Amino acid sequence: MGNSIYFYENYLDNIFLITNLCLGMAQKHEIKSSLELLKILREQNGQILSENEEDLSCAYTINNNKIVWLPASGGKGIVFEDEATMREVLKNGVPIEDDNYNPFKSNQEHLVNIASEINYWLKILSEKLDLEIDVQKDDTAYYNAISKKVNKIDPQQRYMDLFIPLGIFIGEKMRRSKSAHWQVEKKYGYRPYFMPILMDGNDNRYLPWYRLDQHLSKKKFDLDTYLTYMNKLGSL
């Protein structure tokens, strides 16, 4: 009985110690808006400490050996108690959640090698719309059939379900008309990701998702209208 009490007390002591260590680490960094951090850097004459070549984030030293960490893009950054705390926290990833759903980040597995994943995404589009998808078809009647299927889906759900696969379908149409090829472009932020784009032989860049979210959010989506818009827009 005595040994049981001894081990139980040690168990509680260990739990208390671990909890305090976690709380201590949490208290040693604070998430702030990028505007607040830029103001702090100006007021305290922040000096560049390092730049991460992988995600282009920067760390700056300010008063009392504190560190300001800013991502390449994003509305928030972090103030760390010191450099050691920054390294300890960031080795497990950036402790900032994205404010909005990003379909590219959520589907990296099937986007990084996009050229070999086209059929995968066209199959997804076919399943979502319950319609045979054929990128070779160019007639208005076929585009109208796709639009009707899209419009059966609630506008708020279209972005989640169709943004990537429909963009791939549109991209395939553009790839053929522009004699372009698929490649990926690295985007920076709290957690960098890759976004598929199209490039032609003259290094012109085409983005099949340009304002697609806005068109999908309309009460009535019209694929033919969007394709006409993209063809007139040209490279970006």
JSON list of C-alpha atoms in Angstrom, two decimals, residues 110-187:
[
{"chain": "A", "resi": 110, "resn": "HIS", "atom": "CA", "xyz": [-2.57, 15.17, -55.88]},
{"chain": "A", "resi": 111, "resn": "LEU", "atom": "CA", "xyz": [-1.31, 18.59, -57.02]},
{"chain": "A", "resi": 112, "resn": "VAL", "atom": "CA", "xyz": [2.47, 18.53, -56.56]},
{"chain": "A", "resi": 113, "resn": "ASN", "atom": "CA", "xyz": [2.89, 16.23, -59.58]},
{"chain": "A", "resi": 114, "resn": "ILE", "atom": "CA", "xyz": [-0.07, 17.66, -61.43]},
{"chain": "A", "resi": 115, "resn": "ALA", "atom": "CA", "xyz": [0.87, 16.49, -64.94]},
{"chain": "A", "resi": 116, "resn": "SER", "atom": "CA", "xyz": [0.43, 12.86, -63.87]},
{"chain": "A", "resi": 117, "resn": "GLU", "atom": "CA", "xyz": [-2.74, 13.53, -61.86]},
{"chain": "A", "resi": 118, "resn": "ILE", "atom": "CA", "xyz": [-5.00, 15.00, -64.56]},
{"chain": "A", "resi": 119, "resn": "ASN", "atom": "CA", "xyz": [-7.10, 11.85, -64.97]},
{"chain": "A", "resi": 120, "resn": "TYR", "atom": "CA", "xyz": [-7.54, 11.62, -61.21]},
{"chain": "A", "resi": 121, "resn": "TRP", "atom": "CA", "xyz": [-9.07, 15.10, -61.08]},
{"chain": "A", "resi": 122, "resn": "LEU", "atom": "CA", "xyz": [-11.23, 14.63, -64.17]},
{"chain": "A", "resi": 123, "resn": "LYS", "atom": "CA", "xyz": [-12.62, 11.48, -62.58]},
{"chain": "A", "resi": 124, "resn": "ILE", "atom": "CA", "xyz": [-13.40, 13.47, -59.41]},
{"chain": "A", "resi": 125, "resn": "LEU", "atom": "CA", "xyz": [-15.19, 16.10, -61.50]},
{"chain": "A", "resi": 126, "resn": "SER", "atom": "CA", "xyz": [-17.19, 13.41, -63.28]},
{"chain": "A", "resi": 127, "resn": "GLU", "atom": "CA", "xyz": [-18.26, 11.91, -59.94]},
{"chain": "A", "resi": 128, "resn": "LYS", "atom": "CA", "xyz": [-19.18, 15.28, -58.43]},
{"chain": "A", "resi": 129, "resn": "LEU", "atom": "CA", "xyz": [-21.31, 16.25, -61.43]},
{"chain": "A", "resi": 130, "resn": "ASP", "atom": "CA", "xyz": [-22.56, 12.77, -62.30]},
{"chain": "A", "resi": 131, "resn": "LEU", "atom": "CA", "xyz": [-21.58, 13.49, -65.89]},
{"chain": "A", "resi": 132, "resn": "GLU", "atom": "CA", "xyz": [-19.07, 12.06, -68.35]},
{"chain": "A", "resi": 133, "resn": "ILE", "atom": "CA", "xyz": [-16.16, 14.48, -68.64]},
{"chain": "A", "resi": 134, "resn": "ASP", "atom": "CA", "xyz": [-14.41, 14.79, -71.98]},
{"chain": "A", "resi": 135, "resn": "VAL", "atom": "CA", "xyz": [-11.84, 17.57, -72.49]},
{"chain": "A", "resi": 136, "resn": "GLN", "atom": "CA", "xyz": [-11.98, 16.98, -76.25]},
{"chain": "A", "resi": 137, "resn": "LYS", "atom": "CA", "xyz": [-15.55, 18.31, -76.48]},
{"chain": "A", "resi": 138, "resn": "ASP", "atom": "CA", "xyz": [-15.75, 22.01, -77.33]},
{"chain": "A", "resi": 139, "resn": "ASP", "atom": "CA", "xyz": [-19.40, 22.61, -78.19]},
{"chain": "A", "resi": 140, "resn": "THR", "atom": "CA", "xyz": [-21.67, 25.00, -76.34]},
{"chain": "A", "resi": 141, "resn": "ALA", "atom": "CA", "xyz": [-24.25, 22.28, -75.65]},
{"chain": "A", "resi": 142, "resn": "TYR", "atom": "CA", "xyz": [-21.68, 20.30, -73.67]},
{"chain": "A", "resi": 143, "resn": "TYR", "atom": "CA", "xyz": [-20.62, 23.38, -71.69]},
{"chain": "A", "resi": 144, "resn": "ASN", "atom": "CA", "xyz": [-24.29, 24.05, -70.93]},
{"chain": "A", "resi": 145, "resn": "ALA", "atom": "CA", "xyz": [-24.70, 20.48, -69.68]},
{"chain": "A", "resi": 146, "resn": "ILE", "atom": "CA", "xyz": [-21.76, 20.98, -67.28]},
{"chain": "A", "resi": 147, "resn": "SER", "atom": "CA", "xyz": [-23.16, 24.33, -66.14]},
{"chain": "A", "resi": 148, "resn": "LYS", "atom": "CA", "xyz": [-26.54, 22.78, -65.36]},
{"chain": "A", "resi": 149, "resn": "LYS", "atom": "CA", "xyz": [-24.87, 20.11, -63.23]},
{"chain": "A", "resi": 150, "resn": "VAL", "atom": "CA", "xyz": [-22.81, 22.74, -61.41]},
{"chain": "A", "resi": 151, "resn": "ASN", "atom": "CA", "xyz": [-25.91, 24.81, -60.71]},
{"chain": "A", "resi": 152, "resn": "LYS", "atom": "CA", "xyz": [-27.58, 21.89, -58.98]},
{"chain": "A", "resi": 153, "resn": "ILE", "atom": "CA", "xyz": [-24.95, 22.25, -56.25]},
{"chain": "A", "resi": 154, "resn": "ASP", "atom": "CA", "xyz": [-25.41, 24.94, -53.63]},
{"chain": "A", "resi": 155, "resn": "PRO", "atom": "CA", "xyz": [-23.13, 27.94, -54.40]},
{"chain": "A", "resi": 156, "resn": "GLN", "atom": "CA", "xyz": [-21.53, 27.72, -50.95]},
{"chain": "A", "resi": 157, "resn": "GLN", "atom": "CA", "xyz": [-20.60, 24.08, -51.54]},
{"chain": "A", "resi": 158, "resn": "ARG", "atom": "CA", "xyz": [-19.29, 24.51, -55.09]},
{"chain": "A", "resi": 159, "resn": "TYR", "atom": "CA", "xyz": [-16.00, 26.03, -53.92]},
{"chain": "A", "resi": 160, "resn": "MET", "atom": "CA", "xyz": [-15.29, 23.03, -51.67]},
{"chain": "A", "resi": 161, "resn": "ASP", "atom": "CA", "xyz": [-16.36, 20.40, -54.22]},
{"chain": "A", "resi": 162, "resn": "LEU", "atom": "CA", "xyz": [-15.49, 21.83, -57.63]},
{"chain": "A", "resi": 163, "resn": "PHE", "atom": "CA", "xyz": [-12.81, 24.51, -57.42]},
{"chain": "A", "resi": 164, "resn": "ILE", "atom": "CA", "xyz": [-9.85, 22.19, -58.03]},
{"chain": "A", "resi": 165, "resn": "PRO", "atom": "CA", "xyz": [-11.36, 19.58, -60.41]},
{"chain": "A", "resi": 166, "resn": "LEU", "atom": "CA", "xyz": [-13.22, 22.13, -62.50]},
{"chain": "A", "resi": 167, "resn": "GLY", "atom": "CA", "xyz": [-10.07, 24.26, -62.63]},
{"chain": "A", "resi": 168, "resn": "ILE", "atom": "CA", "xyz": [-8.15, 21.24, -63.91]},
{"chain": "A", "resi": 169, "resn": "PHE", "atom": "CA", "xyz": [-10.75, 20.69, -66.64]},
{"chain": "A", "resi": 170, "resn": "ILE", "atom": "CA", "xyz": [-10.52, 24.37, -67.65]},
{"chain": "A", "resi": 171, "resn": "GLY", "atom": "CA", "xyz": [-6.73, 24.16, -67.47]},
{"chain": "A", "resi": 172, "resn": "GLU", "atom": "CA", "xyz": [-6.72, 21.21, -69.86]},
{"chain": "A", "resi": 173, "resn": "LYS", "atom": "CA", "xyz": [-8.79, 23.24, -72.33]},
{"chain": "A", "resi": 174, "resn": "MET", "atom": "CA", "xyz": [-6.31, 26.11, -72.01]},
{"chain": "A", "resi": 175, "resn": "ARG", "atom": "CA", "xyz": [-3.29, 23.83, -72.23]},
{"chain": "A", "resi": 176, "resn": "ARG", "atom": "CA", "xyz": [-4.41, 22.59, -75.63]},
{"chain": "A", "resi": 177, "resn": "SER", "atom": "CA", "xyz": [-5.36, 26.02, -77.00]},
{"chain": "A", "resi": 178, "resn": "LYS", "atom": "CA", "xyz": [-2.19, 27.74, -75.73]},
{"chain": "A", "resi": 179, "resn": "SER", "atom": "CA", "xyz": [0.24, 24.87, -76.45]},
{"chain": "A", "resi": 180, "resn": "ALA", "atom": "CA", "xyz": [1.20, 25.08, -72.79]},
{"chain": "A", "resi": 181, "resn": "HIS", "atom": "CA", "xyz": [2.29, 22.60, -70.15]},
{"chain": "A", "resi": 182, "resn": "TRP", "atom": "CA", "xyz": [1.52, 22.09, -66.47]},
{"chain": "A", "resi": 183, "resn": "GLN", "atom": "CA", "xyz": [3.96, 22.96, -63.75]},
{"chain": "A", "resi": 184, "resn": "VAL", "atom": "CA", "xyz": [3.73, 24.05, -60.11]},
{"chain": "A", "resi": 185, "resn": "GLU", "atom": "CA", "xyz": [4.49, 27.37, -58.46]},
{"chain": "A", "resi": 186, "resn": "LYS", "atom": "CA", "xyz": [5.52, 27.61, -54.82]},
{"chain": "A", "resi": 187, "resn": "LYS", "atom": "CA", "xyz": [3.36, 29.84, -52.64]}
]
